[in-house]
Amino acid sequence: PGWAHYQAGVLVNSGVIKVDITQDLYHRLQVIADEVKRLSFDCNASVLVYEDIPTGKFGKFGMNKTSVASLQRALGATMGASMADHSIGIRPNVWKKLARPSYKKGDERDAIEMGYIICKVAREILDDKPKKKTKAKA
């Protein structure tokens, strides 16, 4: 899985969690959990953004049940290990519609793009927030 660290809307660092596919499931999930815990501590993560894979429409997204189950297990390990205060799931069909024209597929690039989109949407929400009215002093 890819990861990206944003701070105040700016990309700070990114990478891929290396998992040895020859290891059994338990060890692969443990590697993911250990790395997520380390990253969330090192980055002082406050929000975890994850790709929310739909479980009911396998063929629609080009995945079979085994692929979806594997991704769900990895997501469980990630969410369980994260020390972030909040999490935001974003569906693949949503973030890919919002992706920049320069986006190219890849685990790390997917993480960078999802983070970029969440930061952009958050900025738009904050910019659109009604301003508090203040009473003039007499």
Rosetta silent file (secondary structure, phi, psi, omega in degrees, C-alpha in Angstrom):
SEQUENCE: PGWAHYQAGVLVNSGVIKVDITQDLYHRLQVIADEVKRLSFDCNASVLVYEDIPTGKFGKFGMNKTSVASLQRALGATMGASMADHSIGIRPNVWKKLARPSYKKGDERDAIEMGYIICKVAREILDDKPKKKTKAKA
SCORE:     score description
SCORE:     0.000 S_00000001
   1 L     0.000  146.391  177.204    0.000    0.000    0.000 S_00000001
   2 E   -89.028  160.512  176.386    1.023    3.569   -0.693 S_00000001
   3 E  -144.657  154.703  177.005    1.078    6.380    1.840 S_00000001
   4 E  -144.613  138.633  179.519    1.420   10.148    1.743 S_00000001
   5 E  -111.280  117.513  176.196    2.044   12.628    4.555 S_00000001
   6 E  -111.095  142.042  174.092    0.487   16.063    4.211 S_00000001
   7 E  -132.335  122.737 -176.992    0.962   18.867    6.681 S_00000001
   8 L    52.148   39.176  176.291   -1.206   21.981    6.417 S_00000001
   9 L    80.635    5.551 -178.363   -2.219   20.854    2.915 S_00000001
  10 E  -114.239  131.860  177.709    1.355   20.431    1.657 S_00000001
  11 E   -66.369  123.699 -179.216    2.855   17.071    0.682 S_00000001
  12 E  -100.675  -43.302 -176.016    5.775   16.375    3.031 S_00000001
  13 E  -162.420  160.224  177.233    6.682   12.785    2.181 S_00000001
  14 E  -156.764  167.563  179.015    5.284    9.648    0.570 S_00000001
  15 E   179.398 -166.788  179.076    6.173    6.056   -0.092 S_00000001
  16 E  -130.511  137.587  174.164    5.043    2.449   -0.284 S_00000001
  17 L   -81.805  116.206 -178.478    4.884   -0.095    2.503 S_00000001
  18 L   -79.085  124.198  179.623    6.928   -3.030    1.238 S_00000001
  19 L  -124.711  131.098  178.743    5.246   -6.362    1.906 S_00000001
  20 L   -81.400  107.754 -175.411    6.792   -9.726    1.059 S_00000001
  21 L   -68.633   -9.621  176.883    4.040  -11.554   -0.828 S_00000001
  22 L   -82.676  -12.502  178.432    5.706  -14.904   -0.084 S_00000001
  23 L   -79.998  158.566  178.417    4.912  -14.480    3.621 S_00000001
  24 L   -71.443  166.457 -174.855    1.660  -15.730    5.074 S_00000001
  25 H   -54.988  -46.337 -177.833   -1.271  -13.364    5.578 S_00000001
  26 H   -56.285  -46.739 -178.193   -0.640  -12.818    9.293 S_00000001
  27 H   -68.934  -36.830  176.917    2.934  -11.639    8.714 S_00000001
  28 H   -63.841  -43.522  178.973    1.973   -9.395    5.795 S_00000001
  29 H   -67.138  -35.174  178.095   -0.726   -7.722    7.878 S_00000001
  30 H   -65.262  -39.521  177.061    1.698   -7.371   10.800 S_00000001
  31 H   -61.590  -45.141  179.046    4.206   -5.585    8.536 S_00000001
  32 H   -61.237  -48.255 -178.167    1.473   -3.191    7.405 S_00000001
  33 H   -61.599  -44.909 -179.835    0.303   -2.560   10.982 S_00000001
  34 H   -61.533  -43.201 -177.981    3.833   -1.975   12.287 S_00000001
  35 H   -70.106  -39.159  177.691    4.666    0.446    9.478 S_00000001
  36 H   -63.601  -42.151  178.882    1.362    2.357    9.821 S_00000001
  37 H   -62.430  -44.394  179.676    1.941    2.709   13.555 S_00000001
  38 H   -63.323  -47.002 -179.462    5.487    3.994   12.966 S_00000001
  39 H   -62.805  -44.737 -177.649    4.374    6.403   10.237 S_00000001
  40 H   -66.639  -31.182  175.646    1.433    7.776   12.216 S_00000001
  41 H   -72.910  -49.814 -178.649    3.731    8.358   15.207 S_00000001
  42 H   -61.162  -38.077 -177.407    6.572    9.893   13.168 S_00000001
  43 L   -88.494   -5.849 -175.419    4.188   12.128   11.200 S_00000001
  44 L    52.540   49.946 -173.743    2.054   12.976   14.233 S_00000001
  45 L   -63.730  133.717  175.448   -0.943   12.044   12.077 S_00000001
  46 L  -107.912  -24.051  179.524   -4.269   13.594   12.963 S_00000001
  47 E  -134.809  131.951  173.930   -6.285   12.235   10.007 S_00000001
  48 E  -103.684  121.002  175.391   -6.023    8.895    8.207 S_00000001
  49 E  -104.127  129.246 -178.390   -7.382    8.978    4.653 S_00000001
  50 E  -133.548  155.633  176.748   -8.094    5.577    3.162 S_00000001
  51 E   -81.242  116.833 -177.351   -9.541    4.175   -0.027 S_00000001
  52 L   -87.428   95.614 -176.874  -12.998    2.892    0.852 S_00000001
  53 L   -78.415  120.223  177.555  -13.370   -0.218   -1.323 S_00000001
  54 L   -64.869  138.881 -177.631  -17.027   -1.112   -1.917 S_00000001
  55 L   -97.730  -14.935 -174.108  -17.749   -4.712   -0.911 S_00000001
  56 L   -95.152   -8.954 -173.506  -21.017   -5.312   -2.750 S_00000001
  57 L  -129.406   65.332 -173.118  -20.099   -4.607   -6.389 S_00000001
  58 L   -57.916  -54.667 -176.119  -17.008   -6.670   -7.151 S_00000001
  59 H   -62.844  -32.723 -177.612  -17.262   -6.864  -10.930 S_00000001
  60 H   -59.772  -35.300 -178.284  -18.099   -3.180  -11.302 S_00000001
  61 H  -102.644   12.144  176.164  -14.661   -2.171  -10.014 S_00000001
  62 L    72.403   24.392 -179.884  -12.801   -5.015  -11.727 S_00000001
  63 L  -121.961  147.435  174.751  -12.115   -6.923   -8.496 S_00000001
  64 L   -95.985  174.106 -176.540  -13.050  -10.389   -7.400 S_00000001
  65 H   -60.949  -36.179 -179.588  -14.108  -11.389   -3.865 S_00000001
  66 H   -65.619  -42.760  178.398  -10.599  -12.561   -2.960 S_00000001
  67 H   -63.198  -44.893 -179.352   -9.053   -9.207   -3.927 S_00000001
  68 H   -64.262  -43.082  179.410  -11.670   -7.263   -1.996 S_00000001
  69 H   -61.733  -40.883  178.317  -11.252   -9.485    1.084 S_00000001
  70 H   -63.099  -45.047  178.397   -7.481   -8.980    0.964 S_00000001
  71 H   -64.458  -38.959  178.774   -7.861   -5.199    0.708 S_00000001
  72 H   -64.619  -39.117  177.248  -10.379   -5.174    3.565 S_00000001
  73 H   -64.389  -44.072  178.376   -7.959   -7.103    5.794 S_00000001
  74 H   -63.127  -38.637  177.680   -5.148   -4.672    4.966 S_00000001
  75 H   -65.224  -40.533  177.069   -7.495   -1.768    5.709 S_00000001
  76 H   -60.832  -43.762  177.823   -8.408   -3.335    9.062 S_00000001
  77 H   -63.310  -40.319 -179.727   -4.724   -3.663    9.960 S_00000001
  78 H   -65.156  -50.308 -177.269   -4.153   -0.054    8.867 S_00000001
  79 H   -67.252  -36.076  178.857   -7.061    1.422   10.792 S_00000001
  80 H   -67.903  -31.045 -177.305   -6.293   -0.648   13.881 S_00000001
  81 H   -91.046  -21.144 -176.929   -2.675    0.488   13.933 S_00000001
  82 L   -64.232  141.170  176.866   -3.211    4.143   13.048 S_00000001
  83 L  -105.530   14.421  178.498   -2.829    6.614   15.865 S_00000001
  84 L   -70.308  150.974 -179.844   -4.724    9.341   13.991 S_00000001
  85 L   -77.372  -25.552 -175.580   -7.649   10.998   15.755 S_00000001
  86 E  -138.067  159.889  174.423   -9.901   10.837   12.681 S_00000001
  87 E  -138.554  147.409  179.122  -10.314    8.829    9.492 S_00000001
  88 E  -131.721  121.988  175.637  -11.875    9.649    6.149 S_00000001
  89 E   -96.781  137.751  178.321  -12.793    7.005    3.596 S_00000001
  90 E  -132.193  127.006 -177.336  -13.041    7.980   -0.048 S_00000001
  91 L   -69.972  145.548 -179.427  -14.396    5.647   -2.727 S_00000001
  92 H   -56.539  -42.129 -178.147  -12.194    4.954   -5.776 S_00000001
  93 H   -67.795  -23.112  178.489  -14.843    6.154   -8.233 S_00000001
  94 H   -80.007  -53.630 -175.127  -15.119    9.456   -6.325 S_00000001
  95 H   -68.590  -30.708  179.736  -11.453   10.362   -5.940 S_00000001
  96 H   -69.274  -29.221  174.921  -10.586    9.269   -9.472 S_00000001
  97 H   -69.534  -28.238 -177.550  -13.216   11.679  -10.861 S_00000001
  98 H   -94.748   -1.912 -177.083  -11.556   14.471   -8.872 S_00000001
  99 L   -64.558  147.795  177.821   -7.981   13.508   -9.804 S_00000001
 100 L   -68.112  153.402  178.668   -5.764   16.054  -11.503 S_00000001
 101 L   -58.447  -27.064 -178.760   -5.086   15.571  -15.229 S_00000001
 102 L   -80.001   -7.589 -177.898   -1.419   14.870  -14.369 S_00000001
 103 L   -62.335  134.520  173.082   -2.348   11.893  -12.124 S_00000001
 104 L  -128.330  138.827 -174.608   -0.861    8.529  -13.130 S_00000001
 105 L   -60.796  146.851  175.864   -1.798    5.251  -11.449 S_00000001
 106 L   160.945  151.330 -175.642    0.424    3.641   -8.824 S_00000001
 107 H   -56.697  -50.220  179.732    0.192    2.797   -5.115 S_00000001
 108 H   -67.089  -43.121 -179.210    2.233    5.784   -3.941 S_00000001
 109 H   -66.045  -33.147  175.645    0.703    8.120   -6.532 S_00000001
 110 H   -62.251  -45.531 -179.815   -2.798    6.976   -5.505 S_00000001
 111 H   -62.706  -42.778  178.383   -2.028    7.926   -1.885 S_00000001
 112 H   -61.314  -45.227 -176.970   -0.618   11.290   -2.957 S_00000001
 113 H   -67.717  -42.412  178.359   -3.668   12.028   -5.107 S_00000001
 114 H   -61.898  -43.215  177.753   -6.194   10.991   -2.446 S_00000001
 115 H   -62.190  -43.631  178.840   -4.423   13.201    0.102 S_00000001
 116 H   -58.483  -45.824 -177.397   -4.318   16.092   -2.350 S_00000001
 117 H   -64.675  -44.488  179.671   -8.057   15.759   -3.037 S_00000001
 118 H   -62.775  -43.272  177.762   -8.998   15.597    0.657 S_00000001
 119 H   -62.223  -42.300 -179.426   -6.835   18.672    1.406 S_00000001
 120 H   -64.179  -45.917 -179.973   -8.352   20.543   -1.548 S_00000001
 121 H   -64.476  -41.342  178.463  -11.921   19.713   -0.544 S_00000001
 122 H   -61.310  -42.966  177.752  -11.206   20.665    3.084 S_00000001
 123 H   -61.280  -42.677  179.843   -9.795   24.037    1.940 S_00000001
 124 H   -63.157  -39.628  178.294  -12.868   24.634   -0.222 S_00000001
 125 H   -65.335  -45.409 -179.878  -15.161   23.870    2.713 S_00000001
 126 H   -65.391  -38.615  179.715  -13.217   26.185    5.008 S_00000001
 127 H   -68.809  -26.735 -177.431  -13.135   28.962    2.406 S_00000001
 128 H   -90.776   -4.665 -177.345  -16.890   28.651    1.894 S_00000001
 129 L   -65.138  133.511  179.163  -17.664   28.760    5.625 S_00000001
 130 L   -61.868  139.054  179.355  -19.865   31.716    6.538 S_00000001
 131 L   -76.057  141.844  177.702  -17.952   34.446    8.333 S_00000001
 132 L   -71.685  135.852  177.177  -18.968   35.208   11.898 S_00000001
 133 L   -85.046  136.420  177.667  -20.690   38.534   12.278 S_00000001
 134 L  -113.762  142.411  178.944  -19.290   40.792   14.934 S_00000001
 135 L   -79.706  137.827  177.260  -21.212   43.533   16.635 S_00000001
 136 L   -72.100  138.979  178.362  -19.811   46.995   16.258 S_00000001
 137 L   -79.443  141.481 -178.938  -18.710   48.556   19.507 S_00000001
 138 L   -83.117    0.000    0.000  -20.556   51.705   20.513 S_00000001
